[in-house]
PDB file of C-alpha atoms in Angstrom:
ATOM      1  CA  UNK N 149      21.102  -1.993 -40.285  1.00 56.00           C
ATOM      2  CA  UNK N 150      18.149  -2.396 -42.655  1.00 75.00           C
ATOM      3  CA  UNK N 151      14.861  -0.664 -41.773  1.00 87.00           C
ATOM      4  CA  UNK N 152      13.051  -3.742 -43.501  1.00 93.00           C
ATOM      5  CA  UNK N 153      12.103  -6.667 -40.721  1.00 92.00           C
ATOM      6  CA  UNK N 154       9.832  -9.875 -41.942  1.00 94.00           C
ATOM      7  CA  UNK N 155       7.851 -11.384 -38.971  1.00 92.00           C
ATOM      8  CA  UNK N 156       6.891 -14.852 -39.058  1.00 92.00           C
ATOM      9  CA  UNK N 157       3.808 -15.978 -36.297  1.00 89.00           C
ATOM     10  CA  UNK N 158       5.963 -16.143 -33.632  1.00 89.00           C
ATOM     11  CA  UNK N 159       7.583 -12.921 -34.030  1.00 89.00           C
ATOM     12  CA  UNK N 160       4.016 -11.394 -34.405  1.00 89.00           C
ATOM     13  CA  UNK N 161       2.648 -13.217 -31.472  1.00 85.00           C
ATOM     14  CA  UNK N 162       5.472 -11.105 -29.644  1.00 82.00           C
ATOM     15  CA  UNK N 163       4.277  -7.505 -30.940  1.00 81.00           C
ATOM     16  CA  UNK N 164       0.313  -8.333 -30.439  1.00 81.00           C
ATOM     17  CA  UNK N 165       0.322 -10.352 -27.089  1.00 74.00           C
ATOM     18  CA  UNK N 166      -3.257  -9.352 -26.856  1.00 73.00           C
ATOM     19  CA  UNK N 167      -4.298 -11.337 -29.279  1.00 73.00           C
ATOM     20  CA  UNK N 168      -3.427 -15.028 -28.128  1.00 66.00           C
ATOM     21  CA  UNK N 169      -4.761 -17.631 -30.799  1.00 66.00           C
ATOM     22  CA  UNK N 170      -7.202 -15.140 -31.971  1.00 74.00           C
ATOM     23  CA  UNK N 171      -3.687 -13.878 -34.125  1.00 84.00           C
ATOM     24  CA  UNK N 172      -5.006 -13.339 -37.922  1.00 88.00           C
ATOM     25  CA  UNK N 173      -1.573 -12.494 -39.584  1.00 93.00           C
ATOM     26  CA  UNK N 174       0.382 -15.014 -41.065  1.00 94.00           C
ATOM     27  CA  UNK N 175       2.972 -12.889 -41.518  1.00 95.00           C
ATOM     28  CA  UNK N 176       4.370  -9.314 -42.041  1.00 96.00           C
ATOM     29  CA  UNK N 177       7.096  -7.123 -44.204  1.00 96.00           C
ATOM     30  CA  UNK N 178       7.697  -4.008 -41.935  1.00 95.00           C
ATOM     31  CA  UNK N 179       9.439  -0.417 -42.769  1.00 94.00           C
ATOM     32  CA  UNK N 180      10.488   0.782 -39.352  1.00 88.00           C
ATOM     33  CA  UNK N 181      11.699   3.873 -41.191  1.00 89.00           C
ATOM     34  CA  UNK N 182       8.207   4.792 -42.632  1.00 92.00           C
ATOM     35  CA  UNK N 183       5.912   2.630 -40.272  1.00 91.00           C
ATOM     36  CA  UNK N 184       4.708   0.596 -43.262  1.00 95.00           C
ATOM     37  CA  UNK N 185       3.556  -2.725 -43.541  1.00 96.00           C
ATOM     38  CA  UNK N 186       2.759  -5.143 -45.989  1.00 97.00           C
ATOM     39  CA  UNK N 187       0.654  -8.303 -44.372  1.00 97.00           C
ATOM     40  CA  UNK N 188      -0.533 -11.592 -45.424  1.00 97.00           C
ATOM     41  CA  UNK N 189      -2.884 -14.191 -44.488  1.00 96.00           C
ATOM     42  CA  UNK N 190      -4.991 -17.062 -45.646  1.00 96.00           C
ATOM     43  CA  UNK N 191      -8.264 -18.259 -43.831  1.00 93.00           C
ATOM     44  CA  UNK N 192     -10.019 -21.350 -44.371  1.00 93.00           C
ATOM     45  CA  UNK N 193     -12.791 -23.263 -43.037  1.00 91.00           C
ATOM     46  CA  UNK N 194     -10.650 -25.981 -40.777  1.00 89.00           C
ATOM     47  CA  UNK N 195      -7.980 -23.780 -40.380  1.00 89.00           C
ATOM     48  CA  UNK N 196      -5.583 -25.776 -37.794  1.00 86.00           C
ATOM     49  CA  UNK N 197      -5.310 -22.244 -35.634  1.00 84.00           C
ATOM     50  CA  UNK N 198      -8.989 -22.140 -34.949  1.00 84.00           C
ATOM     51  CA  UNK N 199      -9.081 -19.023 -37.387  1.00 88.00           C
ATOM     52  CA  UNK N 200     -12.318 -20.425 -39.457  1.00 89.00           C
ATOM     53  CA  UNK N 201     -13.963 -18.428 -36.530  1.00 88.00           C
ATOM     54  CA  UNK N 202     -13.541 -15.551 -38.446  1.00 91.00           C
ATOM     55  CA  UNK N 203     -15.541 -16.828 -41.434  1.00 94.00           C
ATOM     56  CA  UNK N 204     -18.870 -17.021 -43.145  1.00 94.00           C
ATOM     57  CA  UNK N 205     -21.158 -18.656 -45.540  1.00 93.00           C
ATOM     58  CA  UNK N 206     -21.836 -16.086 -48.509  1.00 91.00           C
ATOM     59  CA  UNK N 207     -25.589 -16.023 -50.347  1.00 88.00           C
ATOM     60  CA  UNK N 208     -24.021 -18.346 -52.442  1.00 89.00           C
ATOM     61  CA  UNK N 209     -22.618 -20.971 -50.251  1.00 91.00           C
ATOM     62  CA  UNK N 210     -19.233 -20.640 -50.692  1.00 94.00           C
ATOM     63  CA  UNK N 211     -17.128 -19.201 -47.697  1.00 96.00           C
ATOM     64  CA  UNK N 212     -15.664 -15.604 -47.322  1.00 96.00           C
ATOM     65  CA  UNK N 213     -13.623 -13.813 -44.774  1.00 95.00           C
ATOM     66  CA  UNK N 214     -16.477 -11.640 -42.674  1.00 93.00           C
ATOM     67  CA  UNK N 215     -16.199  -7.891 -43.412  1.00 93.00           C
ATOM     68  CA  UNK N 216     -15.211  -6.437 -39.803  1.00 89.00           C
ATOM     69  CA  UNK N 217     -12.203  -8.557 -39.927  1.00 90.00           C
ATOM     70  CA  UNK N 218     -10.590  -6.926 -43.145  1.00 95.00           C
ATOM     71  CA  UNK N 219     -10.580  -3.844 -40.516  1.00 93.00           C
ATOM     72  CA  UNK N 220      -9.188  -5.652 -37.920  1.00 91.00           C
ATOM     73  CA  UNK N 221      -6.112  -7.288 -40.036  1.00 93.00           C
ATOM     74  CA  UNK N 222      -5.762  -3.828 -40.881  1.00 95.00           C
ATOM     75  CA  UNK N 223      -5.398  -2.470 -37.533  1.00 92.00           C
ATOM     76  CA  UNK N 224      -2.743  -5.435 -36.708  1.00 91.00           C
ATOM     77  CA  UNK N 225      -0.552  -4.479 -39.295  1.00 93.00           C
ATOM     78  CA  UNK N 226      -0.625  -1.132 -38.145  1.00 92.00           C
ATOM     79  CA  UNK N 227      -0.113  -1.871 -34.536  1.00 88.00           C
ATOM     80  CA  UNK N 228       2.982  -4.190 -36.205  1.00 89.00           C
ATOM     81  CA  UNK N 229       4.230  -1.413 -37.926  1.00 89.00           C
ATOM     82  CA  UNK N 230       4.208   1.222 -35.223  1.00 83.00           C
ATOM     83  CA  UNK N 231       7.348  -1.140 -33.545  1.00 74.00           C
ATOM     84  CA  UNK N 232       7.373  -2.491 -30.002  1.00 67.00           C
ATOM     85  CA  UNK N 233       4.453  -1.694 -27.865  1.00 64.00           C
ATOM     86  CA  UNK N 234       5.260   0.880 -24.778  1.00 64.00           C
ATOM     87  CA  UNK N 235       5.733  -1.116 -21.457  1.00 69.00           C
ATOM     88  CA  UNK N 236       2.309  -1.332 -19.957  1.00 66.00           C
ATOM     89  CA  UNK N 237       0.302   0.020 -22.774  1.00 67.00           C
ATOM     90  CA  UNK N 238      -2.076  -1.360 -25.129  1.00 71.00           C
ATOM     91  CA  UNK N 239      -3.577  -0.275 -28.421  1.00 73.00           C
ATOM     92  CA  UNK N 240      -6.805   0.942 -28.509  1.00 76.00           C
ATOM     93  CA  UNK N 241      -8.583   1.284 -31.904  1.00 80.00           C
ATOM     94  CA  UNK N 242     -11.135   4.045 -31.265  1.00 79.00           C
ATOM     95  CA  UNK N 243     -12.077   5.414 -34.671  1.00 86.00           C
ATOM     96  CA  UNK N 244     -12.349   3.732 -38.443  1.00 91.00           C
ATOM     97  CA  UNK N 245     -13.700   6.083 -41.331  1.00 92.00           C
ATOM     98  CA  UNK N 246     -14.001   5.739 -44.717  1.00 94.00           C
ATOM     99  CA  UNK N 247     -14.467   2.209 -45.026  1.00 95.00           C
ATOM    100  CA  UNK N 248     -15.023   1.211 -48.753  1.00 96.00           C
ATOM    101  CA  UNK N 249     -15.600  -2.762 -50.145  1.00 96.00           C
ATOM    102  CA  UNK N 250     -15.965  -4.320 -53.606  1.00 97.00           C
ATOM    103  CA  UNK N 251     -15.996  -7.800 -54.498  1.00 96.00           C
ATOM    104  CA  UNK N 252     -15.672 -11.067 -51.932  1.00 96.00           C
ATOM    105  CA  UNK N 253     -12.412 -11.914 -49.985  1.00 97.00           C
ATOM    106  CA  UNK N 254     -13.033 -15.787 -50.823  1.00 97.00           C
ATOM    107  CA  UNK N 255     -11.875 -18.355 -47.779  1.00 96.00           C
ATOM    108  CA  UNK N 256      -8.839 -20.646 -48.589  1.00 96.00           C
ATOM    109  CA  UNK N 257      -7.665 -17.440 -51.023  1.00 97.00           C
ATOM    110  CA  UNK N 258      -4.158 -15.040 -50.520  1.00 97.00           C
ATOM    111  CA  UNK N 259      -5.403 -11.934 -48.658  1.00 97.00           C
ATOM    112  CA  UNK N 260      -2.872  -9.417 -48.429  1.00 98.00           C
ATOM    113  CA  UNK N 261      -2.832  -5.755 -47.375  1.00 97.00           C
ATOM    114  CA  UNK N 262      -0.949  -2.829 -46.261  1.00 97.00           C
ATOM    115  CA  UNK N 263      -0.631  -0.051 -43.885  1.00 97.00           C
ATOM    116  CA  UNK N 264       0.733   3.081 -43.573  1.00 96.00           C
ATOM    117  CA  UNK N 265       1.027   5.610 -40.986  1.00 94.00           C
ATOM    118  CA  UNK N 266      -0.219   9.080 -41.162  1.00 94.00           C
ATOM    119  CA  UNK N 267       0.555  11.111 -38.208  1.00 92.00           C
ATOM    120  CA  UNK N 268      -0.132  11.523 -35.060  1.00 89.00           C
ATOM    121  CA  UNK N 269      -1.612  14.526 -33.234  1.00 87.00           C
ATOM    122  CA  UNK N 270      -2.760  14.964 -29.514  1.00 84.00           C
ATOM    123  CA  UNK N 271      -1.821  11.230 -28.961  1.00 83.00           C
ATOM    124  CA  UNK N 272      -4.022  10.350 -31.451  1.00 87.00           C
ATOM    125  CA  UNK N 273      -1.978   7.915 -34.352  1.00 90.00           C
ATOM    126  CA  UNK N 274      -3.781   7.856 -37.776  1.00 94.00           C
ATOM    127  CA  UNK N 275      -3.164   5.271 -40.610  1.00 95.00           C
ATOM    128  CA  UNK N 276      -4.434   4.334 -43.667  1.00 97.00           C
ATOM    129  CA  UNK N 277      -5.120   0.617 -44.496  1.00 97.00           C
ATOM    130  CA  UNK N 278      -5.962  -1.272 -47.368  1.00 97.00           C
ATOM    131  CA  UNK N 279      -6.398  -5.646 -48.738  1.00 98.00           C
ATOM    132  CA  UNK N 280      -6.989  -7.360 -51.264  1.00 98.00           C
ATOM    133  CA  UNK N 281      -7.931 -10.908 -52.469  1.00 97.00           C
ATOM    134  CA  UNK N 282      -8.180 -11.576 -55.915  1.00 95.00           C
ATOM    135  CA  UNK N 283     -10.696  -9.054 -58.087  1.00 96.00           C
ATOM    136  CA  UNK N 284     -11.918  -8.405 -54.066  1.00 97.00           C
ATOM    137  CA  UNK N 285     -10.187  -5.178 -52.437  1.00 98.00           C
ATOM    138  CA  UNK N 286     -11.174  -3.090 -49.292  1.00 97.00           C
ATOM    139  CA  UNK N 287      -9.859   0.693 -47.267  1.00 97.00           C
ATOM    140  CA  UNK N 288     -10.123   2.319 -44.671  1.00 96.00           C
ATOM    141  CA  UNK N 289      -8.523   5.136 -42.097  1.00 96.00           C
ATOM    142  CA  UNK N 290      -7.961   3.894 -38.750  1.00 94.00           C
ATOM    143  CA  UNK N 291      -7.138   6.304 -35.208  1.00 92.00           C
ATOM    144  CA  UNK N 292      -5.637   4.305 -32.351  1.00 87.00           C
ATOM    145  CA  UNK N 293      -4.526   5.452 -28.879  1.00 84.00           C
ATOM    146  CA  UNK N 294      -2.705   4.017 -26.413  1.00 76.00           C
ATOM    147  CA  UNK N 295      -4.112   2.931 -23.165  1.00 73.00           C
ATOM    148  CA  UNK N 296      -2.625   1.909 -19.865  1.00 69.00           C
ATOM    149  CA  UNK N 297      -2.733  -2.124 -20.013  1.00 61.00           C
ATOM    150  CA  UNK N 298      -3.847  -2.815 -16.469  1.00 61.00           C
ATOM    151  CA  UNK N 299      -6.794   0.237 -16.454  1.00 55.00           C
ATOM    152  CA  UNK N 300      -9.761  -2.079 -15.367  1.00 54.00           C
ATOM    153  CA  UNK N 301     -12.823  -2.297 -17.039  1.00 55.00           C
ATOM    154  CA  UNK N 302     -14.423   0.213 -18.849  1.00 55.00           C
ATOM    155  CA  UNK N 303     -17.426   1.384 -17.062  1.00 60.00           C
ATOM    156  CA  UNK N 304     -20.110   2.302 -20.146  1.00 57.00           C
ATOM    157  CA  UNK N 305     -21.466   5.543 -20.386  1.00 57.00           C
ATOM    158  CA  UNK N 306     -24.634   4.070 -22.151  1.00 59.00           C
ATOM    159  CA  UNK N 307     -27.920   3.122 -20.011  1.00 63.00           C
ATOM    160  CA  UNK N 308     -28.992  -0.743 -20.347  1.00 61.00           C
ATOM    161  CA  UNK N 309     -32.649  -1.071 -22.623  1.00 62.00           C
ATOM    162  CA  UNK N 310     -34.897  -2.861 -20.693  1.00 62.00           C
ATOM    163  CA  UNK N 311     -36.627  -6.021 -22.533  1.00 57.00           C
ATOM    164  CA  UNK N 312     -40.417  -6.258 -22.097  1.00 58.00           C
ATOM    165  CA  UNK N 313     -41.828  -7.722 -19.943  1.00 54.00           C
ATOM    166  CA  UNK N 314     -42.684 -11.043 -21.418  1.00 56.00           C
ATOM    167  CA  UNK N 315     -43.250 -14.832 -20.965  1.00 60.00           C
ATOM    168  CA  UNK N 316     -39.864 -16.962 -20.414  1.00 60.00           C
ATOM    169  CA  UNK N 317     -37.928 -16.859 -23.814  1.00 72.00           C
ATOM    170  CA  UNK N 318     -37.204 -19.287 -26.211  1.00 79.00           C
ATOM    171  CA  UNK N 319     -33.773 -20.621 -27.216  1.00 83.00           C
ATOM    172  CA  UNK N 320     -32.437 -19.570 -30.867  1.00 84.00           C
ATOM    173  CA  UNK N 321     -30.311 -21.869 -32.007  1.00 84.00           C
ATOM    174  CA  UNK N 322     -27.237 -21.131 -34.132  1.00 86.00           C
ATOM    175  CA  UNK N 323     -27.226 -21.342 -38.066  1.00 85.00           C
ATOM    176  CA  UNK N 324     -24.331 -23.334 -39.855  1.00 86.00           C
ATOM    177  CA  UNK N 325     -23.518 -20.782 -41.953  1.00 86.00           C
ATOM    178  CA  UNK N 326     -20.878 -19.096 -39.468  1.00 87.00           C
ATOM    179  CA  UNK N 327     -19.330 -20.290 -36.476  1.00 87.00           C
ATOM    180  CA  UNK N 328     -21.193 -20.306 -33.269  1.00 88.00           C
ATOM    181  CA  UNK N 329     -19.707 -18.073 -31.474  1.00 86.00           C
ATOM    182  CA  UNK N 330     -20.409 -15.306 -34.102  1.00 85.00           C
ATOM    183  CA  UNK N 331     -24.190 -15.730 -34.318  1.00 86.00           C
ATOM    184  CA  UNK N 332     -25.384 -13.078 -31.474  1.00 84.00           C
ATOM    185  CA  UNK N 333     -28.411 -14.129 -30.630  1.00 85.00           C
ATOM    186  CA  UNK N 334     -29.469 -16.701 -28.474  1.00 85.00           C
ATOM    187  CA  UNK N 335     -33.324 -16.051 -27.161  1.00 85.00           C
ATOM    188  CA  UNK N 336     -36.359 -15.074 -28.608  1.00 84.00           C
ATOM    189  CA  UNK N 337     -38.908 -12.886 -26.461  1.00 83.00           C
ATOM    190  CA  UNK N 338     -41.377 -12.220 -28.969  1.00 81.00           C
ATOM    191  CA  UNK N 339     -42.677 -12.495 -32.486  1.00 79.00           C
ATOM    192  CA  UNK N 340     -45.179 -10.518 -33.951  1.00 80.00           C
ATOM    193  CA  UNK N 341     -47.151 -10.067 -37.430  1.00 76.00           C
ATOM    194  CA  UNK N 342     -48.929  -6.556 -37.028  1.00 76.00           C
ATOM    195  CA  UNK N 343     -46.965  -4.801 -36.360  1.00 77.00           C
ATOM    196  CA  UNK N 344     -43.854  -6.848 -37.606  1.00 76.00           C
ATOM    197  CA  UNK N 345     -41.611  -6.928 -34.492  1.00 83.00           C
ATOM    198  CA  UNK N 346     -39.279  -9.226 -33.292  1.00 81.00           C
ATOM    199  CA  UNK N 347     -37.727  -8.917 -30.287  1.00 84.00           C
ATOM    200  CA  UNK N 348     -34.246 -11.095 -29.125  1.00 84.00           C
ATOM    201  CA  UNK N 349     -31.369 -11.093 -26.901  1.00 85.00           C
ATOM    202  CA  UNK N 350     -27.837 -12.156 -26.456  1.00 85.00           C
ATOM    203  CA  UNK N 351     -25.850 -12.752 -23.918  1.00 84.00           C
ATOM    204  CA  UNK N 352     -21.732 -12.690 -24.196  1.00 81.00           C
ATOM    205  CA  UNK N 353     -20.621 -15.785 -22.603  1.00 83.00           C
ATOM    206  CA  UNK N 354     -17.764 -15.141 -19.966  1.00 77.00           C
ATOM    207  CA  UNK N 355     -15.419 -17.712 -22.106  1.00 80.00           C
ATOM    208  CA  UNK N 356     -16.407 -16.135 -25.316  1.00 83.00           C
ATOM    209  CA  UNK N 357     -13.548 -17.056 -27.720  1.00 81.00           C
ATOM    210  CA  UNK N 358     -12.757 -13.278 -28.725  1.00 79.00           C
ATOM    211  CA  UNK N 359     -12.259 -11.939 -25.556  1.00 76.00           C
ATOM    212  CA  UNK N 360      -9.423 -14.212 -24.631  1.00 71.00           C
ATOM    213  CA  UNK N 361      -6.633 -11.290 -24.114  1.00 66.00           C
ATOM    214  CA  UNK N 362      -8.740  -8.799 -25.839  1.00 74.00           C
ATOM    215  CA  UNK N 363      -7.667  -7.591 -23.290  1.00 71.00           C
ATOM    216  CA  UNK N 364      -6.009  -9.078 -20.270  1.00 66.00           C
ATOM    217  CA  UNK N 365      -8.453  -8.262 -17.268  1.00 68.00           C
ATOM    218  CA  UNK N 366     -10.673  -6.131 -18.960  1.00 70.00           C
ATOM    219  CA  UNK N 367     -12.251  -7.936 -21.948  1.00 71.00           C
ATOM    220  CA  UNK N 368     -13.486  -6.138 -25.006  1.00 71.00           C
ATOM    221  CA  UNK N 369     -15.655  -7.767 -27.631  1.00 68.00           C
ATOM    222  CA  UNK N 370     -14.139  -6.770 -30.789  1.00 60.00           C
ATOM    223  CA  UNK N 371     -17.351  -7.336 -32.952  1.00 52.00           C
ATOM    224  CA  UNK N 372     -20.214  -5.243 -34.135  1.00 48.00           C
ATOM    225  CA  UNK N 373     -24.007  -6.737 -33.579  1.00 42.00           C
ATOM    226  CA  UNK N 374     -25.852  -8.867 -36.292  1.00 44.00           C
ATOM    227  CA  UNK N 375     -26.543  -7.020 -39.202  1.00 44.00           C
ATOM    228  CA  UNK N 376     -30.658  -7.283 -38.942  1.00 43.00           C
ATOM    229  CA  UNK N 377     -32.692  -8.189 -41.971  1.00 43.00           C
ATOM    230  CA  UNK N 378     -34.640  -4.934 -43.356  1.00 44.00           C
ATOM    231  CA  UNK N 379     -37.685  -4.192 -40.592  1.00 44.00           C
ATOM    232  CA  UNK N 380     -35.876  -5.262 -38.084  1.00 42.00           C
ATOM    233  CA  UNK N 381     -34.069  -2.919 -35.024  1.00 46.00           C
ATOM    234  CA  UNK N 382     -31.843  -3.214 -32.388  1.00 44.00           C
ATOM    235  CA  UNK N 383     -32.218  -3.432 -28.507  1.00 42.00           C
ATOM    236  CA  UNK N 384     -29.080  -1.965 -26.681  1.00 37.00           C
TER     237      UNK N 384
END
């Protein structure tokens, strides 16, 4: 029996239940021998699976795939590789290092990558990932863990900031160069000149489009914050 398997959507839908629509992969050559895989994708404003989500306007107002998701189409194609999930588990990305990116993953262009798996020590599984699109190309090291599938939510070990005290907030609305549900703010508390201080807030909405099986009964967001203009900082 060959160690080489291709997965179409549905097969990959199968291996990453957690992901529901949210699925990136169009599709992926595995090594079950060597826990390699070789994925694919294309992402395009439009995109009939609702995948444009995952896209942004670029300074020069063409769309490109947003960088935290070349990560996370790593991660799936290691999870793919790494075979059938244990009954009752999930996996848990808990550490990415060396992250390096040159050049633009252009929407509506071939993105593919690969994965390969490095060991695993103290039920810690390391891999190394890597895409590219055209002149663009991207890497990283990835650590993932298993966790039990039905553990509740995570209680977080990090106190709440408090906002200041301040008059009721205005609404921010949403640009149009990314989707929505990707721009995280949505109030404005204060603005001022001297010293140069904004202050916002955002609040995940309970039928936020990424946490739909990310994961089952204990949703994770699986985005960083907004990266803040130069001056700015950031309120936990």
């Amino acid at each position: 029996m060959s160690n080489i398997e291709v997965l179409n959507r549905t097969d990959l839908a199968g291996r990453l239940p957690h992901r529901f629509e949210n699925l990136l992969l169009d599709d992926c050559t595995v090594n079950r021998g060597s826990r390699e895989s070789e994925f694919r994708v294309t992402l395009a404003p439009g995109d009939t699976e609702g995948r444009g989500l995952f896209l942004k306007q670029g300074s020069s107002g063409n769309w490109e795939v947003m960088t935290p998701f070349l990560v996370e189409l790593m991660a799936l194609g290691a999870i793919v590789s790494s075979g059938d999930l244990p009954e009752g588990k999930n996996a848990f990305f808990a550490a990415i290092s060396n992250f390096r990116r040159e050049g633009i993953f252009s929407a509506g262009s071939l993105l593919q990558g690969s994965t390969a798996f490095q060991g695993e020590r103290a039920g810690l599984f390391r891999y190394s990932g890597r895409a590219v699109c055209g002149e663009a190309s991207a890497e990283a090291k990835l650590v993932a863990v298993y966790v039990e599938q039905n553990g509740g939510p995570a209680e977080s070990s990090r106190t709440p900031g408090e906002l200041p005290a301040l008059e009721p907030g205005t609404p921010i609305s949403p640009p149009d160069y990314k989707h929505e549900a990707m721009f995280l703010l949505d109030r404005l508390h204060s603005c001022t000149t001297d010293p140069g201080e904004v202050v916002c807030s955002y609040t995940y909405p309970q039928d936020h489009p990424l946490t739909k099986g990310h994961f089952p009964g204990a949703p994770v967001m699986m985005v960083g914050p907004e990266v803040l203009p130069e001056g700015w900082r950031e309120l936990d």
